[in-house]
Short mmCIF file of C-alpha atoms and ligand atoms in Angstrom, two decimals:
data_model
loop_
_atom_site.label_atom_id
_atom_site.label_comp_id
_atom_site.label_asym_id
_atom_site.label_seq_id
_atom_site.Cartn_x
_atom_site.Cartn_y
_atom_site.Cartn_z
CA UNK A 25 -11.90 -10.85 95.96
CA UNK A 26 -8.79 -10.96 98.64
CA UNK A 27 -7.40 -14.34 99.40
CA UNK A 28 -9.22 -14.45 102.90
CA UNK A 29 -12.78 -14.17 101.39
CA UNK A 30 -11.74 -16.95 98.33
CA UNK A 31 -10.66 -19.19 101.21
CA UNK A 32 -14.20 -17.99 103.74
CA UNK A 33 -16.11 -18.61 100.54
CA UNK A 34 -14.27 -22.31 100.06
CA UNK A 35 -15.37 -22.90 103.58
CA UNK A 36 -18.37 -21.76 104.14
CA UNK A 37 -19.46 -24.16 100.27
CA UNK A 38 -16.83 -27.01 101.08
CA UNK A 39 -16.34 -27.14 104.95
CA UNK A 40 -12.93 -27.10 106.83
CA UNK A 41 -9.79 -26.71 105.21
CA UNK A 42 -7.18 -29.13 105.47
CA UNK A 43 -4.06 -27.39 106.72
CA UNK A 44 -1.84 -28.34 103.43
CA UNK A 45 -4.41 -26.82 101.22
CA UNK A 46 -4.74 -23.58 103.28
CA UNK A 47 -0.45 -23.62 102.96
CA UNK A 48 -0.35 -24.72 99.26
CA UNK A 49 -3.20 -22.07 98.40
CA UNK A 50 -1.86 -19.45 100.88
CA UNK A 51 1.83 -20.24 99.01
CA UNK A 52 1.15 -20.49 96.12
CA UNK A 53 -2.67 -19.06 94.60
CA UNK A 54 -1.59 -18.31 90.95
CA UNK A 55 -2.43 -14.49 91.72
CA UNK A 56 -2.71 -14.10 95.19
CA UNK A 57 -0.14 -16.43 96.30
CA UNK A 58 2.31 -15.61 98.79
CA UNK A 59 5.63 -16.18 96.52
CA UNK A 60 3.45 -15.84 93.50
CA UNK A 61 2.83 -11.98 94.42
CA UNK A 62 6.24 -10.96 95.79
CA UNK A 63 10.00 -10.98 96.63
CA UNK A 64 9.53 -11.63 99.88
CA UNK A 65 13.37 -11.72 101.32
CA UNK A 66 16.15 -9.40 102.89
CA UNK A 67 15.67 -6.65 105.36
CA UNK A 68 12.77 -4.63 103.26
CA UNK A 69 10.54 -8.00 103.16
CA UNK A 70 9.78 -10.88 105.48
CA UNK A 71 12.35 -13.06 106.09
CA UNK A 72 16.03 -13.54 105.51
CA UNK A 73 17.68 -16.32 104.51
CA UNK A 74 21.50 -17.31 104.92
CA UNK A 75 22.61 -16.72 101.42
CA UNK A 76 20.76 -12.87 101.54
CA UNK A 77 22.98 -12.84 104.86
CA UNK A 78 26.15 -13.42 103.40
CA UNK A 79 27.95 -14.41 100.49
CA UNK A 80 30.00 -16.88 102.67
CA UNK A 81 27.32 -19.27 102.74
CA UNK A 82 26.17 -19.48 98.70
CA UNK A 83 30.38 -19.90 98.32
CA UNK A 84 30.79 -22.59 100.56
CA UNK A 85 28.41 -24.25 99.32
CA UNK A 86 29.29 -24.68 95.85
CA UNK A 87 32.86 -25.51 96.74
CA UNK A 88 31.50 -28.14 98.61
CA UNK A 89 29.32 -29.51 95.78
CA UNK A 90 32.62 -28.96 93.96
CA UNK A 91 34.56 -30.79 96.08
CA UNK A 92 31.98 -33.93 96.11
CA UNK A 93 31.95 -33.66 92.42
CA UNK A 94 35.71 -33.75 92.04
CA UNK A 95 35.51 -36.70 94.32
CA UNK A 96 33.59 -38.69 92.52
CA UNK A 97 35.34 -38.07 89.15
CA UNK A 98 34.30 -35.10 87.90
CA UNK A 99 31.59 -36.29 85.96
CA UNK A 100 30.36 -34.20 82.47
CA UNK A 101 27.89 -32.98 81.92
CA UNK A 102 26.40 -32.34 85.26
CA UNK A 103 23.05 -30.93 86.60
CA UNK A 104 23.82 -28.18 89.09
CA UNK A 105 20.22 -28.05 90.83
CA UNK A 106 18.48 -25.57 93.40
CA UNK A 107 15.36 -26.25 94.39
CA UNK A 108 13.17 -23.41 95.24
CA UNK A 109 15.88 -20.76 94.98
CA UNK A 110 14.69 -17.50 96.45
CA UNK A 111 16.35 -14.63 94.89
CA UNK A 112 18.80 -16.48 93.05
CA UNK A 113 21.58 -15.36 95.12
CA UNK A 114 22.91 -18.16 96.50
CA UNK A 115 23.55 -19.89 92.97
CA UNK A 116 25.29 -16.93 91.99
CA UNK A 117 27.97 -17.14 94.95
CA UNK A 118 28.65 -20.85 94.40
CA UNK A 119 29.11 -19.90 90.43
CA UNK A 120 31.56 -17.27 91.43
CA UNK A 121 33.45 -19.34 93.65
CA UNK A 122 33.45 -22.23 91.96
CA UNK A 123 35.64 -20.59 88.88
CA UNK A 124 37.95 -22.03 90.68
CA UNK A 125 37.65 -24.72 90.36
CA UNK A 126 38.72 -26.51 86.63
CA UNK A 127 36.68 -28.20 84.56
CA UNK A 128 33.27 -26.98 86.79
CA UNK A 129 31.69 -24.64 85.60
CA UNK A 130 31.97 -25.84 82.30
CA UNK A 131 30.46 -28.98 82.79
CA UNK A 132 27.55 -28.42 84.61
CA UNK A 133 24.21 -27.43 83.39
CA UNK A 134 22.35 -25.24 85.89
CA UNK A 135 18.55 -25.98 86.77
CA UNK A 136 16.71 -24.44 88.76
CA UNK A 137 13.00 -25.99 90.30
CA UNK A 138 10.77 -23.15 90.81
CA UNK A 139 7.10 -22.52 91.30
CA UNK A 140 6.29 -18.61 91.61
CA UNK A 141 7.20 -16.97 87.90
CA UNK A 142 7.76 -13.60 90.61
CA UNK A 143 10.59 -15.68 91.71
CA UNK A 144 11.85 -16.61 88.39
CA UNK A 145 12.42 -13.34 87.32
CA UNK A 146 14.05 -12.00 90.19
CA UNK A 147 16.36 -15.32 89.40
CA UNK A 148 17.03 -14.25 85.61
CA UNK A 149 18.42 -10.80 86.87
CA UNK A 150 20.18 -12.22 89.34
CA UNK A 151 21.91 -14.72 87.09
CA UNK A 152 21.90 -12.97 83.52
CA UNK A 153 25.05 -14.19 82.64
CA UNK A 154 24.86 -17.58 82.97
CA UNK A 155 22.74 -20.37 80.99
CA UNK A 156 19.84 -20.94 83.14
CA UNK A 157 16.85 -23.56 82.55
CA UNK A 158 13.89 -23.58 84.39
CA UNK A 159 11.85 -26.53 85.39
CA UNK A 160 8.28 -26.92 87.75
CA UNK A 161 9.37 -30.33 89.44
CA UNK A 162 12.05 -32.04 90.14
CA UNK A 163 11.04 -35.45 87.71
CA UNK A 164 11.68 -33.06 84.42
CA UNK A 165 15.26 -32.86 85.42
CA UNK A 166 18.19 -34.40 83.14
CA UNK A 167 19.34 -37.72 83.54
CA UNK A 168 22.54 -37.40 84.54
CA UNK A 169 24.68 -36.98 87.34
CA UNK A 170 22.73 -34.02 89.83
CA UNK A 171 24.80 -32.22 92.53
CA UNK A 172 21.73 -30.05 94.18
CA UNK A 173 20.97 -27.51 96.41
CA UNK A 174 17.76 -26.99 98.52
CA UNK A 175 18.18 -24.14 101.16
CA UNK A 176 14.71 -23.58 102.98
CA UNK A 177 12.77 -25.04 100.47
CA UNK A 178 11.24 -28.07 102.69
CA UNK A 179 10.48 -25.89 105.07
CA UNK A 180 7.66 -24.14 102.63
CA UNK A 181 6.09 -27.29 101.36
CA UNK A 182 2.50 -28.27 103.04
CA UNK A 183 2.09 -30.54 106.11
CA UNK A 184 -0.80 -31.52 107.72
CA UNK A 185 -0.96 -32.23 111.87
CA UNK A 186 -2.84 -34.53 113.40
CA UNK A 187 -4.08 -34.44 116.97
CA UNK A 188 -3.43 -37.59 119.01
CA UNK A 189 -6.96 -39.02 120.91
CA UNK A 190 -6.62 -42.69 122.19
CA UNK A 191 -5.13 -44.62 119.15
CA UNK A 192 -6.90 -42.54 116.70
CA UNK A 193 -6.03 -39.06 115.70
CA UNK A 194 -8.06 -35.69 114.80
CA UNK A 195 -6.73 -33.77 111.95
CA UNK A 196 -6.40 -30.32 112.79
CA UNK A 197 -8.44 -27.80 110.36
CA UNK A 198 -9.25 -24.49 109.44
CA UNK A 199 -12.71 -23.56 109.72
CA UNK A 200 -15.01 -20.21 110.07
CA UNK A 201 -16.22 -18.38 113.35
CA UNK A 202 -17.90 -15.04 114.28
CA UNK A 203 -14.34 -13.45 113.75
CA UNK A 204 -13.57 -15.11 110.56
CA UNK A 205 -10.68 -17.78 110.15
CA UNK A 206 -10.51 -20.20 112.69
CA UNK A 207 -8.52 -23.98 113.81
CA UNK A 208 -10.26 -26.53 114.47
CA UNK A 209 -10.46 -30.00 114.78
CA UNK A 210 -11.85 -33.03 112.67
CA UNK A 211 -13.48 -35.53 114.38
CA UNK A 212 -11.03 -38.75 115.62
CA UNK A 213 -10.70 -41.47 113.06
CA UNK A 214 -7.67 -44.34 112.83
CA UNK A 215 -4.70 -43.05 110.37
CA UNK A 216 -2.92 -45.96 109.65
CA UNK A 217 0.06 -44.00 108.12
CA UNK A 218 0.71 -42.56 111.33
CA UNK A 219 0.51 -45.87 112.94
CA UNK A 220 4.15 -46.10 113.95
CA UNK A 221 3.85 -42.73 115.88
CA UNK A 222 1.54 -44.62 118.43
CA UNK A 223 4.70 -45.40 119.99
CA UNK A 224 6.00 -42.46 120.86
CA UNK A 225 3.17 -40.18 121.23
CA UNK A 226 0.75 -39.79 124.13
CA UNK A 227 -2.39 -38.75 124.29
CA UNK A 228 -2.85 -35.12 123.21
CA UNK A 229 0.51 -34.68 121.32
CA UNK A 230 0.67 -33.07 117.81
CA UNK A 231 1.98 -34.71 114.87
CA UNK A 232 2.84 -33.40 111.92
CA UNK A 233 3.22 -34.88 107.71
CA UNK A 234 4.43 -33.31 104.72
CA UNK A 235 3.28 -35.78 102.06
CA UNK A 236 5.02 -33.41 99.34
CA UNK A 237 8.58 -33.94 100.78
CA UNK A 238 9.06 -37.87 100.14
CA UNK A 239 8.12 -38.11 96.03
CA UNK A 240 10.87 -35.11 95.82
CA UNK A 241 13.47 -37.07 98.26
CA UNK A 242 12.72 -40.18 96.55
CA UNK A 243 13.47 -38.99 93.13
CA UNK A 244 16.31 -37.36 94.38
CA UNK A 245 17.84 -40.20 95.51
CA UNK A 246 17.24 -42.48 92.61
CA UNK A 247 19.20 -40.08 90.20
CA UNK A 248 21.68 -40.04 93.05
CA UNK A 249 22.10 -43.95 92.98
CA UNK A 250 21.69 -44.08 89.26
CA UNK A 251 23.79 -41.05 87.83
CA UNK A 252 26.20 -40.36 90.82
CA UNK A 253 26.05 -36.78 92.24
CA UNK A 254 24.90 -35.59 95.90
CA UNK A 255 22.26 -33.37 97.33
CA UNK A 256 22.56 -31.13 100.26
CA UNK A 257 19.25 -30.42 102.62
CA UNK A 258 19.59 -27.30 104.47
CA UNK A 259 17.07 -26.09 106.85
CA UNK A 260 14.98 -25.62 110.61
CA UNK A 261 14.13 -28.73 111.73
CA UNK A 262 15.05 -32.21 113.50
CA UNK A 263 15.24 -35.48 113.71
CA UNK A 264 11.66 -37.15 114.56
CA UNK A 265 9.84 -34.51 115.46
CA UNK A 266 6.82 -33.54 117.71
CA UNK A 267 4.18 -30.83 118.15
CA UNK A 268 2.72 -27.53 116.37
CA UNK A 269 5.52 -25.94 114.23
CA UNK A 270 3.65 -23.90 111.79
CA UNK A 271 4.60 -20.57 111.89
CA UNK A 272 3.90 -17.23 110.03
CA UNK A 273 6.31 -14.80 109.76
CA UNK A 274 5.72 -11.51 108.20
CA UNK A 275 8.16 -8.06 108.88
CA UNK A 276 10.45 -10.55 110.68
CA UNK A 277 7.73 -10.71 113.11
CA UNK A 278 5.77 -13.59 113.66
CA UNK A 279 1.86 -13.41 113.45
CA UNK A 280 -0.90 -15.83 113.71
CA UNK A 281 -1.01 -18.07 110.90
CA UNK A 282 -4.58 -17.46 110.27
CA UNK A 283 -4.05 -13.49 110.01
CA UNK A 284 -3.19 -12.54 106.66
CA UNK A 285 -3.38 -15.29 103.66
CA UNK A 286 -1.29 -14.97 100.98
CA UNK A 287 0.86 -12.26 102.86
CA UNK A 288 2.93 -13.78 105.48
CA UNK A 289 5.22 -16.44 105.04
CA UNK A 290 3.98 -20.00 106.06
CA UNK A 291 6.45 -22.06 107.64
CA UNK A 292 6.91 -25.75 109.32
CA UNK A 293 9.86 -27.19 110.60
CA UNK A 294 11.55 -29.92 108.64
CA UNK A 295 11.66 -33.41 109.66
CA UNK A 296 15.16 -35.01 109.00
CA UNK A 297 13.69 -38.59 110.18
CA UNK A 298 11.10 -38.43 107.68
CA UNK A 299 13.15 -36.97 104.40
CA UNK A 300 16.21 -39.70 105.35
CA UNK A 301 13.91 -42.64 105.44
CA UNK A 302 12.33 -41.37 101.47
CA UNK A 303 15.84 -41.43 100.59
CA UNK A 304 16.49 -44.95 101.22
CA UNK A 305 17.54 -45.94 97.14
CA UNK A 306 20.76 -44.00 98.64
CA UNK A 307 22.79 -43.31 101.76
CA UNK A 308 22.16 -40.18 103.73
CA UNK A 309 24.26 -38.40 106.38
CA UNK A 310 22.91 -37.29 109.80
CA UNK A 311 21.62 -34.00 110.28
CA UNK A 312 24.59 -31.83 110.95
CA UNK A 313 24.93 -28.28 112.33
CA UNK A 314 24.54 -25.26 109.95
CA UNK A 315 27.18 -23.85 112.35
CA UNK A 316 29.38 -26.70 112.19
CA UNK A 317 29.20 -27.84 109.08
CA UNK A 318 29.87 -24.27 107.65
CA UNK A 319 32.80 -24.27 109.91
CA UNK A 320 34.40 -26.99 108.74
CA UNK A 321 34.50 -25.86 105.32
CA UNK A 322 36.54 -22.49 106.64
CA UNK A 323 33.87 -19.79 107.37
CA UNK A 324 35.94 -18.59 109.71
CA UNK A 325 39.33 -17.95 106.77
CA UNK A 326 36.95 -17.08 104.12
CA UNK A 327 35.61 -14.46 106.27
CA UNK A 328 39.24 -13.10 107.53
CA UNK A 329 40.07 -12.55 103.67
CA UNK A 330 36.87 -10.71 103.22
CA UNK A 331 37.08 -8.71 105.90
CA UNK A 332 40.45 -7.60 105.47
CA UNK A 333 38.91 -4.89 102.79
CA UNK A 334 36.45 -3.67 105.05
CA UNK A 335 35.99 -0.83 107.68
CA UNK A 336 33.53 0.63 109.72
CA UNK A 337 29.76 -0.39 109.23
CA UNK A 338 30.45 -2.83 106.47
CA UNK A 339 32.89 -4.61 108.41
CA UNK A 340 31.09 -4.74 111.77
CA UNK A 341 27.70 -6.13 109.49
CA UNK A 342 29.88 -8.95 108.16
CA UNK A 343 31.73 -9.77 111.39
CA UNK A 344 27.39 -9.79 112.41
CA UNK A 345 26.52 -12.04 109.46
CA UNK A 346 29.49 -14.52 110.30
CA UNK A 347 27.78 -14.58 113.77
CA UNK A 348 24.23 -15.12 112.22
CA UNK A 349 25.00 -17.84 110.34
CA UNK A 350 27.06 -19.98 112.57
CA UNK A 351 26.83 -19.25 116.28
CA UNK A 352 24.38 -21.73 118.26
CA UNK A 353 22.30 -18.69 119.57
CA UNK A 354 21.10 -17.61 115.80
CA UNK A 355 20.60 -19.89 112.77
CA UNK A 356 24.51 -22.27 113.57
CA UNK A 357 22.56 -25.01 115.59
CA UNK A 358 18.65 -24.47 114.45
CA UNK A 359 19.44 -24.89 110.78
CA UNK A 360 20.66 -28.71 110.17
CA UNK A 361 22.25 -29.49 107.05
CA UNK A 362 21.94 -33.62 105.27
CA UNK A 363 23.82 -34.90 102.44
CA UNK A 364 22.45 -37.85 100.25
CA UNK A 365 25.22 -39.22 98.66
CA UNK A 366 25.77 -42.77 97.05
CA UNK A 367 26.04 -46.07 98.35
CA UNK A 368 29.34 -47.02 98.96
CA UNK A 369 30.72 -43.53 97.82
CA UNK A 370 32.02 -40.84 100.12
CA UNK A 371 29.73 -37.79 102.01
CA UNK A 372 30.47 -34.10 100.91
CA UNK A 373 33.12 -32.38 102.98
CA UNK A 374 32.15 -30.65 106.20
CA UNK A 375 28.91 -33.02 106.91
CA UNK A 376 28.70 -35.87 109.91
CA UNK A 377 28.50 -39.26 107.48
N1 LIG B 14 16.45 -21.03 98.84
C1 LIG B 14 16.12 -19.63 98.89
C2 LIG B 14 14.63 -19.38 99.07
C3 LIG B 14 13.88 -20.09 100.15
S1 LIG B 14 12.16 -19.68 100.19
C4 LIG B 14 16.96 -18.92 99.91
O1 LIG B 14 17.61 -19.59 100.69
O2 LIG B 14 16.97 -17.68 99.94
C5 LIG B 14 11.37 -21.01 99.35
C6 LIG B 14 11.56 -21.04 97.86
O3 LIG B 14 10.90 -22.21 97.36
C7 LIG B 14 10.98 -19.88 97.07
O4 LIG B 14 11.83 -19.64 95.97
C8 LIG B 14 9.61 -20.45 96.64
O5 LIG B 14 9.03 -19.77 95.56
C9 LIG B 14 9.99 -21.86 96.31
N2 LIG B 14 8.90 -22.85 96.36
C10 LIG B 14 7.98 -23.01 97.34
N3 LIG B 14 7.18 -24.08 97.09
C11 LIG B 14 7.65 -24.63 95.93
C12 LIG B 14 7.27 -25.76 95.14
N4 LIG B 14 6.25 -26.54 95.52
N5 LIG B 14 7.98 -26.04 94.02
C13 LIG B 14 9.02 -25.24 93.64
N6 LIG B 14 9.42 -24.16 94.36
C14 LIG B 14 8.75 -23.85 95.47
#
């Protein structure tokens, strides 16, 4: 039975569908799962992320974890973490350039958090040579210090939105009509959770919760304030955010979220607000500018050197990539990047403290 007839049948025996479980089950169904069935990135899939754009951005990175870690003493060992890492490409690019740095590589033991086994193959090719462990959430990682990565990985956890009517709210659904797969909405009842959004909300406004986000922040920042170490948040988003973000994306085109379970990507944009105030055991930076922040760690010199080897097509799709990732008309101002660092310590290079 396809995905859409598993989720009609749920309906039709259950009622609505709350819009995290139609995400976590379009996601992440153990066999018809959107990242359980497929590599879904680069030009041949759905999407493309920044490290599939270039390997500017996977490098800078990692010197920048490198950097924070020299900073605060070069701890060993260390956890080098990604969560939900794709293809496995940008962990490779920070390995590579972070041979240069002494004493690094060495020291840290790389983990990475994934859900769809899919994934975690493509990840093994990817990094064959290195000593890779595996873990399904982020509470089974080591205690010790953690310098972590997670690159459009909050974007693809669940949220539910909630329709504002007077001070009570109707949770938007997904139900059945004659064409199949349907929103709708559940009938107005008080949230309490959401009462501090009464304030800045008006009648009619969309609001929007990822309940998955803060037990993975909040962990996050205990080992941060416990063991020492940083995390960097990279993704689409703002601070305090309102209305409908959920998107579907599939051929680089977007399509109705409803249209195809289990083969488009499902999307929502991140709220910074929301993931600084679970990290509160630590300090967090603000939001910063992918485009900035990639910038100031020398985008710009990195990609001279590289592109002093290339010619013709190769060198006009890096001086493209350059432009993806960091001018304010592509991904440089819609993709914010926030540090969690400790309290009292200093932020990674390149971010606003
Ligand atoms: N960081 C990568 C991939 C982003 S796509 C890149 O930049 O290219 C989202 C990734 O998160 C995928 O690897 C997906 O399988 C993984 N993922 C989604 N939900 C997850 C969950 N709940 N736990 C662990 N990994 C998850």
């Amino acid at each position: 039975m396809s995905l859409r007839d598993q989720i009609i049948a749920r309906i039709r025996a259950q009622g609505p569908m709350r819009i995290d479980e139609y995400m976590a089950t379009c996601l992440l169904h153990p066999t018809l799962g959107y990242y359980t069935t497929r590599d879904p990135f680069g030009t041949s899939g759905d999407f493309v992320t920044a490290p599939e754009i270039s390997q500017m951005f996977g490098e800078l990175l990692g010197l920048c974890l490198a950097q924070t870690w020299l900073d605060q003493g070069a701890p060993k060992p260390f956890t080098l973490a990604e969560l939900g890492p794709g293809r496995g490409t940008l962990m490779a690019d920070a390995l590579r350039a972070c041979r240069q740095v002494p004493g690094f590589i060495e020291a840290a033991q790389v983990t990475l958090i994934e859900a769809s086994p899919t994934l975690r193959e493509v990840q093994q090719k990817t990094l064959k040579s290195v000593d890779v462990s595996w873990i399904d959430t982020i509470q089974e990682l080591a205690e010790q210090p953690l310098f972590l990565i997670a690159n459009e990985f909050f974007d693809a956890l669940p949220i539910r939105q909630f329709l504002r009517d007077g001070t009570q709210w109707r949770e938007r659904q997904v139900g059945l009509d004659a064409g199949g797969l349907s929103f709708g909405l559940a009938p107005a009842q008080p949230q309490p959770a959401l009462a501090y959004r009464l304030a800045d909300t008006q009648d009619g406004d969309l609001v929007e919760t990822c309940a998955a986000a803060a037990p993975i922040v909040e962990e996050m920042a205990a080992r941060i304030t416990a063991q020492g170490g940083t995390a960097l948040i990279i993704d689409y988003g703002g601070w305090h955010l309102i209305g409908d973000t959920l998107q579907a994306l599939r051929a680089h085109k977007k399509v109705s979220p409803l249209e195809t379970p289990g083969d488009a990507d499902l999307t929502a944009h991140v709220d910074f607000q929301a993931l600084a105030e679970a990290a509160n055991a630590c300090t967090h930076t603000q939001p910063t500018a992918q485009g900035t922040f990639l910038e100031r760690l020398g985008i710009t010199q990195r990609a001279q050197v590289l592109a002093s080897n290339l010619t013709g097509a190769a060198l006009e799709s890096h001086v493209a990539a350059h432009r993806r990732l960091t001018h304010s008309a592509e991904m440089g101002n819609l993709f914010q990047v926030m540090a969690l660092y400790p309290q009292g310590g200093a932020p990674p290079p390149g971010v606003d403290p």
